[in-house]
CSV table of C-alpha atoms in Angstrom, one decimal:
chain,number,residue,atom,x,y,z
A,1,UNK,CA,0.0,0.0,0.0
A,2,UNK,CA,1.3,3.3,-0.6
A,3,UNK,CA,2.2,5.9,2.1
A,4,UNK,CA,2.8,9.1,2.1
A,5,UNK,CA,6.8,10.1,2.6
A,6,UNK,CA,8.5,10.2,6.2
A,7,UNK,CA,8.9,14.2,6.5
A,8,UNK,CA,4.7,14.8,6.3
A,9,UNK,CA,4.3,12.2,9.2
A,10,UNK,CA,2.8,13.0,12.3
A,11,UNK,CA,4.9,13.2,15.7
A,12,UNK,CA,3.6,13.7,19.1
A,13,UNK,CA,0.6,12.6,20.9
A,14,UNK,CA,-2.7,14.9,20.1
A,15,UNK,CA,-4.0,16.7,23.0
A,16,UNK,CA,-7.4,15.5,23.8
A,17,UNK,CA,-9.5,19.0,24.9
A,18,UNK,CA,-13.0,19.0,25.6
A,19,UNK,CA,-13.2,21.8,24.1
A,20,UNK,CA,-11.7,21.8,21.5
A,21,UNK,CA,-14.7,20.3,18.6
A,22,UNK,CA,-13.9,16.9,18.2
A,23,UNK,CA,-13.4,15.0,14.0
A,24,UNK,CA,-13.5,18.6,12.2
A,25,UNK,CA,-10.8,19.9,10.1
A,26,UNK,CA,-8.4,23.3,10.7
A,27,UNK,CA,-10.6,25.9,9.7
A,28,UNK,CA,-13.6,24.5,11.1
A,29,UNK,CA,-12.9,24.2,14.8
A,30,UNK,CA,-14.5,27.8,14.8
A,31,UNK,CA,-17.6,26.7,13.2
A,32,UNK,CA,-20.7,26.2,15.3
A,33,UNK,CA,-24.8,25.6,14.9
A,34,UNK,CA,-24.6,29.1,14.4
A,35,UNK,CA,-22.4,31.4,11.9
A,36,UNK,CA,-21.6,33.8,14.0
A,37,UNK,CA,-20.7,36.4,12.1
A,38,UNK,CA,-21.1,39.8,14.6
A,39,UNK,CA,-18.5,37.9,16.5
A,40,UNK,CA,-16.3,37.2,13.7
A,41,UNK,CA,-16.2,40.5,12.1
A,42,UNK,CA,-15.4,41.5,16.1
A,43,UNK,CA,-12.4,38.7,16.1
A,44,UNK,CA,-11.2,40.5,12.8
A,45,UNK,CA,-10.9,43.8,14.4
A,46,UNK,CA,-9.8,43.2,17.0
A,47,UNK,CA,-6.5,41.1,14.8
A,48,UNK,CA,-6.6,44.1,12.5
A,49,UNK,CA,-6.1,46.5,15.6
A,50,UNK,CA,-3.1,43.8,16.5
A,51,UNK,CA,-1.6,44.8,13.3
A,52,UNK,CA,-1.5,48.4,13.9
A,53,UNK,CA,-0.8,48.8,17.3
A,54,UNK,CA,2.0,46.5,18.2
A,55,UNK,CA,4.1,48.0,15.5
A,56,UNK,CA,3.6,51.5,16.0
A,57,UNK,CA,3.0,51.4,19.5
A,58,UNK,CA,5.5,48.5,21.6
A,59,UNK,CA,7.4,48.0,17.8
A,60,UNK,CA,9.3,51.9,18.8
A,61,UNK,CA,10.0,51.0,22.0
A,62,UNK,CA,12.0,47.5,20.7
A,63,UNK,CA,14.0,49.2,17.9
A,64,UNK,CA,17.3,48.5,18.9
A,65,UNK,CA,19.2,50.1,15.4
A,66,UNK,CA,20.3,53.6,14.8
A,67,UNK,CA,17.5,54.8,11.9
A,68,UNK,CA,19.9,57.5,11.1
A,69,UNK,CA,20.3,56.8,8.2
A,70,UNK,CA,16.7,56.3,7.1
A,71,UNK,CA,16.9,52.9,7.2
A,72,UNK,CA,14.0,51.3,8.7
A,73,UNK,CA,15.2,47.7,10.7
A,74,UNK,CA,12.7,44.6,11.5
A,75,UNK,CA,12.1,45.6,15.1
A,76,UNK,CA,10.6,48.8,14.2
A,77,UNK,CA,7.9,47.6,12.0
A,78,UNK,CA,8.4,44.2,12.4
A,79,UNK,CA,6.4,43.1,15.5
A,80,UNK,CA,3.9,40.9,14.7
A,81,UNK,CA,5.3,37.8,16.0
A,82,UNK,CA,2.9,39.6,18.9
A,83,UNK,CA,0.0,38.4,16.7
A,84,UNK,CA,0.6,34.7,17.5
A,85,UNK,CA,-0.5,35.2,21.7
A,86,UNK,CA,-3.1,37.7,20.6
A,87,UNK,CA,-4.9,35.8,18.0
A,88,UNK,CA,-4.8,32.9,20.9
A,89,UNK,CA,-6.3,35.2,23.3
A,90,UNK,CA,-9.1,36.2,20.7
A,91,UNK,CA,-9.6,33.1,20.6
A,92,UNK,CA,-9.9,31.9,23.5
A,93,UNK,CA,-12.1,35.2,24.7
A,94,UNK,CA,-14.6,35.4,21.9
A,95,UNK,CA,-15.0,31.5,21.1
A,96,UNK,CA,-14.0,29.6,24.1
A,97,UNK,CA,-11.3,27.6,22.2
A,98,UNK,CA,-8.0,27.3,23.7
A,99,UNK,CA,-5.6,29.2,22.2
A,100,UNK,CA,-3.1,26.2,21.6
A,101,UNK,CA,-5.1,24.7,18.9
A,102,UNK,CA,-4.1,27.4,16.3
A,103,UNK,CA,-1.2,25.5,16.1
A,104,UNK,CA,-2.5,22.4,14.8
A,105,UNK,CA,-5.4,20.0,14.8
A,106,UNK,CA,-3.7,18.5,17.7
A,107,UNK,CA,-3.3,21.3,19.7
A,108,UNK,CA,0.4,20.6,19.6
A,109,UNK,CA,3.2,22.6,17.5
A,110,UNK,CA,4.8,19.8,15.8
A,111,UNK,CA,8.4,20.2,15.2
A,112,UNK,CA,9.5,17.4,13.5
A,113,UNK,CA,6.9,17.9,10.9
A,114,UNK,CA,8.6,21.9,10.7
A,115,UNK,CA,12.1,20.8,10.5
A,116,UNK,CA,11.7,18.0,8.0
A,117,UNK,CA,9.1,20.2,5.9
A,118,UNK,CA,12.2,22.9,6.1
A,119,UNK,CA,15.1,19.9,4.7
A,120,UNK,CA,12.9,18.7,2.2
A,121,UNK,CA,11.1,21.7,0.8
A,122,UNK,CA,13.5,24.5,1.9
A,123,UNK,CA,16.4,24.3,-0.2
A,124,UNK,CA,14.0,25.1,-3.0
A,125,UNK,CA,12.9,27.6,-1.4
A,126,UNK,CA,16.1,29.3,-0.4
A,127,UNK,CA,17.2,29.5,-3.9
A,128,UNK,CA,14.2,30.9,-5.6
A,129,UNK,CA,14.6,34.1,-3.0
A,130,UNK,CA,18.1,34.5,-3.2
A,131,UNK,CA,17.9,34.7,-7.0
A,132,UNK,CA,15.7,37.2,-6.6
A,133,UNK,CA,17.8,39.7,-5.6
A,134,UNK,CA,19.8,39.0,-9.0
A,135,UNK,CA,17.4,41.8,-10.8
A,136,UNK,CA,18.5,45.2,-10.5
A,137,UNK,CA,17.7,47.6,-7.2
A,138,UNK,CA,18.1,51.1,-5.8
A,139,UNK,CA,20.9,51.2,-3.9
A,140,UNK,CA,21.2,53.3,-0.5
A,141,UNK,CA,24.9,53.3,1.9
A,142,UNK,CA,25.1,51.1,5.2
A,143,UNK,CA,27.7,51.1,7.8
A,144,UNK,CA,29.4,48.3,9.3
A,145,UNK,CA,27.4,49.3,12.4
A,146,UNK,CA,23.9,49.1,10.4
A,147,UNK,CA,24.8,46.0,8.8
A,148,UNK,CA,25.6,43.8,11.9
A,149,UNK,CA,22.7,45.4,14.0
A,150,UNK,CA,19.9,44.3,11.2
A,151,UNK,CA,21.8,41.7,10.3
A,152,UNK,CA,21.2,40.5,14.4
A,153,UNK,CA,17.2,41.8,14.7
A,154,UNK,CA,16.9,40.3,11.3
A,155,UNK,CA,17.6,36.5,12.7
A,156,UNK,CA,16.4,36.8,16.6
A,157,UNK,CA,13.0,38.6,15.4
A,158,UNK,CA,11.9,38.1,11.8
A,159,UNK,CA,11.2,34.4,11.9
A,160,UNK,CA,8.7,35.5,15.1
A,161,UNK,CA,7.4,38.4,12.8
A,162,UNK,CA,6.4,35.8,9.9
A,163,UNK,CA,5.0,33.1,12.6
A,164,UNK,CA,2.9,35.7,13.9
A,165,UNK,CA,1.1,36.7,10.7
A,166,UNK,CA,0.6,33.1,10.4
A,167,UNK,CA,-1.3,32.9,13.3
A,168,UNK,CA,-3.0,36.0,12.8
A,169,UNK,CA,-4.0,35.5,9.4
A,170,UNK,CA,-3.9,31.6,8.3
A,171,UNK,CA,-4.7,30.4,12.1
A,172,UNK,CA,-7.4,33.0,13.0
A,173,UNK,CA,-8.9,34.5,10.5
A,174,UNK,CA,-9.3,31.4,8.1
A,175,UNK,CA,-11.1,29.9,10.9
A,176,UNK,CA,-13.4,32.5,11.4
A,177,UNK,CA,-14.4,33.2,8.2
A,178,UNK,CA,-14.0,29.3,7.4
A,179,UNK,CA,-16.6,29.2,10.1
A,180,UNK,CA,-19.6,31.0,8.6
A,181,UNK,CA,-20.7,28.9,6.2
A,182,UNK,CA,-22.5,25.7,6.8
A,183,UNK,CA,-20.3,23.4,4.2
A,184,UNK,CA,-17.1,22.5,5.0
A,185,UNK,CA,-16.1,22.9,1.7
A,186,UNK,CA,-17.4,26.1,1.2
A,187,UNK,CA,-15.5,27.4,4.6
A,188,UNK,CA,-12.3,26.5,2.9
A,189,UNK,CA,-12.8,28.7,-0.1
A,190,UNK,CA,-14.8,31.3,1.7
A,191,UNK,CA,-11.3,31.2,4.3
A,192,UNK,CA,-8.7,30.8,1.7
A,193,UNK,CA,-10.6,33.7,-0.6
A,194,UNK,CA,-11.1,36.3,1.7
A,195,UNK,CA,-8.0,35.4,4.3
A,196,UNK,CA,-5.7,35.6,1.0
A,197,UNK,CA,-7.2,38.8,-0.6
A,198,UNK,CA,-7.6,40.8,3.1
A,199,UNK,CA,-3.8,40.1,3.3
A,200,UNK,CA,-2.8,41.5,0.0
A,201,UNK,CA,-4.7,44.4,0.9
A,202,UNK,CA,-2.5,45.0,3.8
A,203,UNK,CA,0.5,45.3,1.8
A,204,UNK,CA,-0.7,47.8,-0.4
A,205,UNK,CA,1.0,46.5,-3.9
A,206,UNK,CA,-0.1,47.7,-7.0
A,207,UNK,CA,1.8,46.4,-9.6
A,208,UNK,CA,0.0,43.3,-11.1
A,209,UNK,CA,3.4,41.3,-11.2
A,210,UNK,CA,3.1,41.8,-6.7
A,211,UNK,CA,-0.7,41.1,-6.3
A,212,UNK,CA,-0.8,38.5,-8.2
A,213,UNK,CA,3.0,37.3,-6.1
A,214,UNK,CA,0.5,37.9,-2.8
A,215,UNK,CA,-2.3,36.3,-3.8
A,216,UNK,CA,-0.6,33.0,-4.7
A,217,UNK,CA,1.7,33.1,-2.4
A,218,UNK,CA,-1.1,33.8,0.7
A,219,UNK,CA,-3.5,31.2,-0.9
A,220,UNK,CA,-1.1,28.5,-1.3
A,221,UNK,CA,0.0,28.9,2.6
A,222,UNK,CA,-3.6,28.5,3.5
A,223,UNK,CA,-4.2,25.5,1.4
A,224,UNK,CA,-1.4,23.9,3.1
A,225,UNK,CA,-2.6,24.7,6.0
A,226,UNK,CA,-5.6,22.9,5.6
A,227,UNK,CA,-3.9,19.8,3.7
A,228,UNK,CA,-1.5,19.5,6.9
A,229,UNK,CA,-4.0,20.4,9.5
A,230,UNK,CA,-1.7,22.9,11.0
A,231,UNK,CA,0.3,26.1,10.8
A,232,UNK,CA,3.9,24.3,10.4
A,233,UNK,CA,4.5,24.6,7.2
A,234,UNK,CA,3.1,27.6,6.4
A,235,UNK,CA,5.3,29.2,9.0
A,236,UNK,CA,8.3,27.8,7.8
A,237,UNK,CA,8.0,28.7,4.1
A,238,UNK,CA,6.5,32.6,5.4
A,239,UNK,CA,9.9,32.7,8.2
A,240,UNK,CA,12.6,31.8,5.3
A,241,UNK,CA,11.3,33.8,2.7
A,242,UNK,CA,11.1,36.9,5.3
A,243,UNK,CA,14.4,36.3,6.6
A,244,UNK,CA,16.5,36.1,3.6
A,245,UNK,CA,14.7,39.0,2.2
A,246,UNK,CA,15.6,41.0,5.1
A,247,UNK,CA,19.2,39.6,6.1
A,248,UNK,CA,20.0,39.7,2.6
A,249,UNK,CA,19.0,43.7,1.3
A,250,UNK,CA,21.3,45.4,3.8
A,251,UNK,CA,24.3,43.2,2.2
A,252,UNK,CA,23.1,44.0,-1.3
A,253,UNK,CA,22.8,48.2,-0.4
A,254,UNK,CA,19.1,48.2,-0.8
A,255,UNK,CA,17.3,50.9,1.1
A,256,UNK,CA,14.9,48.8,3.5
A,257,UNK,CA,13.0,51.3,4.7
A,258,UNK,CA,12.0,52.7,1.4
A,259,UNK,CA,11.4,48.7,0.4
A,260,UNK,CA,9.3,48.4,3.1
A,261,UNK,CA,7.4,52.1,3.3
A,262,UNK,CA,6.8,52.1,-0.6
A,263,UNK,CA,5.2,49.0,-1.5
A,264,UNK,CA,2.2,50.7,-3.0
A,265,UNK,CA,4.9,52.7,-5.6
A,266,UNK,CA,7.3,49.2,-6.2
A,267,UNK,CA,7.3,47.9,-9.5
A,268,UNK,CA,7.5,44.0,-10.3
A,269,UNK,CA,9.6,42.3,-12.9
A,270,UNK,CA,8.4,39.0,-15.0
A,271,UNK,CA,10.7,37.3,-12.7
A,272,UNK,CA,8.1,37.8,-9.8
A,273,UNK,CA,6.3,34.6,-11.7
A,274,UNK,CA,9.0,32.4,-10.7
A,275,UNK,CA,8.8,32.4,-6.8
A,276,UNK,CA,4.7,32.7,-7.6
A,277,UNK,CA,5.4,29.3,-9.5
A,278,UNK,CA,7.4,27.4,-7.1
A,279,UNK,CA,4.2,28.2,-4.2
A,280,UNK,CA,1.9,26.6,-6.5
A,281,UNK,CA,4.7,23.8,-7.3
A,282,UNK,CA,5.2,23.4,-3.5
A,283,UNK,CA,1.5,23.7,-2.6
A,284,UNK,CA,0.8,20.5,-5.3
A,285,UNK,CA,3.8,18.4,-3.8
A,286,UNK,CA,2.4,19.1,-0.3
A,287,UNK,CA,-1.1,18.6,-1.8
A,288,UNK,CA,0.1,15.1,-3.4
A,289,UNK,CA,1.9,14.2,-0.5
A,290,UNK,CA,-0.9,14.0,1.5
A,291,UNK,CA,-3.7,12.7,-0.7
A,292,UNK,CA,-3.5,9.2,1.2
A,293,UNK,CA,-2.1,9.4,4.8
A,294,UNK,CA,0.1,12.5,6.2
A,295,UNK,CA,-0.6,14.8,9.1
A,296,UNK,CA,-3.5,14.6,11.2
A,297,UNK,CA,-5.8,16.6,9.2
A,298,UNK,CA,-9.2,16.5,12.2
A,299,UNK,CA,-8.8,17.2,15.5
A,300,UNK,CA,-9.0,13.9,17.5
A,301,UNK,CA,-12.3,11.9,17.9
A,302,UNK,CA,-12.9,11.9,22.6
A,303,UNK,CA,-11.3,9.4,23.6
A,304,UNK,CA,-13.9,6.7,25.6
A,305,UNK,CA,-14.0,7.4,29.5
A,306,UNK,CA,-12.8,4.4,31.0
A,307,UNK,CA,-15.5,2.6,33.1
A,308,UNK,CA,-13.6,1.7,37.0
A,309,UNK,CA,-13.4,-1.6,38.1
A,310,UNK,CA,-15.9,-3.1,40.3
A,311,UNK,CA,-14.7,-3.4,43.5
A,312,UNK,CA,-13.9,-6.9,45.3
């Protein structure tokens, strides 16, 4: 019979919470007898104000590098690994679910799923970015000083920074808009669809070479999501291609903060198409991968309360 390969194979023991809803899959454990929708709209505010106020607000307080220069580093708009415990504590407030189960349908971040998901599908991944930064850029003067201080926030915070947006926006808000409907296969398009384009939105691109980057790129995350009944993967793929992008302009003289500020006024090149490729390439392997067995894709059926033995 054939199985799917060793790196999409569960590890760890699901957590068996009452209240957690028991045989549904990721972006259904939201879903009740009733949609819900004043207190989903609610739950999306209250992420959107997440957005907003932890960068502008605590975000200054943890900027650690000299802006100077102009040059805007991770920590200063780069909070939102913040959005992982607040989108648990939405959650958990408004719905009654406990915030651990954003991770995965079994309550449980699994690493060994993350780390072989990062051998096997990461070197891929670590080219297609690098070669990104083969097309030409604006260049803009760093010191030694600059460069070793993002270079530092870069790796300690930016990983946290793309988890949290996972959280936020694949973990949260997929589930509560994947929650309104009464299908469950009309919650996963309803999720992906408006998750996905809510998202691009945020980044304010305009170039059609971007959106369209965003738009695969969001919507293939949230697919895996659902295929792997958790956030693993999705935060892996989102924390490389974050990192690299932000370790690696510094290095190349490329004015970050104008990167980062201007993304309404950037312009894509034809080469955008080749990372928005390899997502839907990776998103099909992942997809095949798991067509037979893989990752716990429910959350755990209750497990039978034991009866005690009479006693003698």
């Amino acid at each position: 019979m054939t199985t799917a390969p060793n790196w999409l194979m569960d590890d760890g023991a699901p957590r068996n919470d009452p209240a957690v809803p028991a045989g549904v899959e990721y972006h259904r454990v939201l879903a009740g007898e009733r949609r819900r929708v004043g207190r989903g709209i609610l739950a999306i505010v209250l992420l959107a104000a997440g957005f907003v106020l932890f960068p502008t607000v605590i975000g200054q307080g943890l900027a650690l590098v000299d802006v100077r220069l102009g040059n805007s580093p991770p920590a200063a708009g780069g909070t939102d690994y913040l959005l992982a415990p607040w989108s648990m504590l939405v959650q958990r407030l408004l719905y009654g679910v406990p915030g651990a189960s954003l991770h995965s349908v079994t309550s449980r971040f699994r690493f060994g799923l993350f780390g072989r998901a990062l051998l096997v599908l990461g070197p891929v991944w670590v080219v297609v970015v690098l070669l990104g930064f083969a097309t030409p850029v604006e260049e803009s003067p760093w010191s030694h000083t600059d460069l070793v201080a993002i270079l530092l926030a870069t790796l300690l915070l930016t990983p946290l920074q793309a988890a949290g947006e996972e959280y936020g926006v694949r973990g949260l808000l997929l589930r509560v808009v994947g929650g309104w409907t009464r299908g469950r296969r009309a919650g996963l398009v309803l999720g992906i669809v408006v998750s996905s384009v809510l998202f691009t939105l945020v980044h304010g691109a305009t170039d059609a070479y971007l959106v369209l980057w965003y738009l695969v790129l969001f919507g293939g995350l949230a697919v895996i999501t659902w295929r792997t009944g958790g956030l693993e993967i999705a935060v892996m793929l989102h924390a490389v291609l974050n990192t690299l992008s932000l370790a690696a302009a510094p290095y190349l003289r490329i004015d970050l903060g104008a990167a980062l500020q201007g993304r309404s006024e950037t312009v894509g090149t034809a080469y955008q198409l080749v990372p928005t490729i390899t997502v839907v390439v990776l998103t099909a392997v992942v997809w095949w991968a798991t067509r037979r067995t893989g990752p716990a894709r429910t959350t755990p059926s209750r497990l039978p309360e034991r009866t005690p033995a009479p006693v003698a």
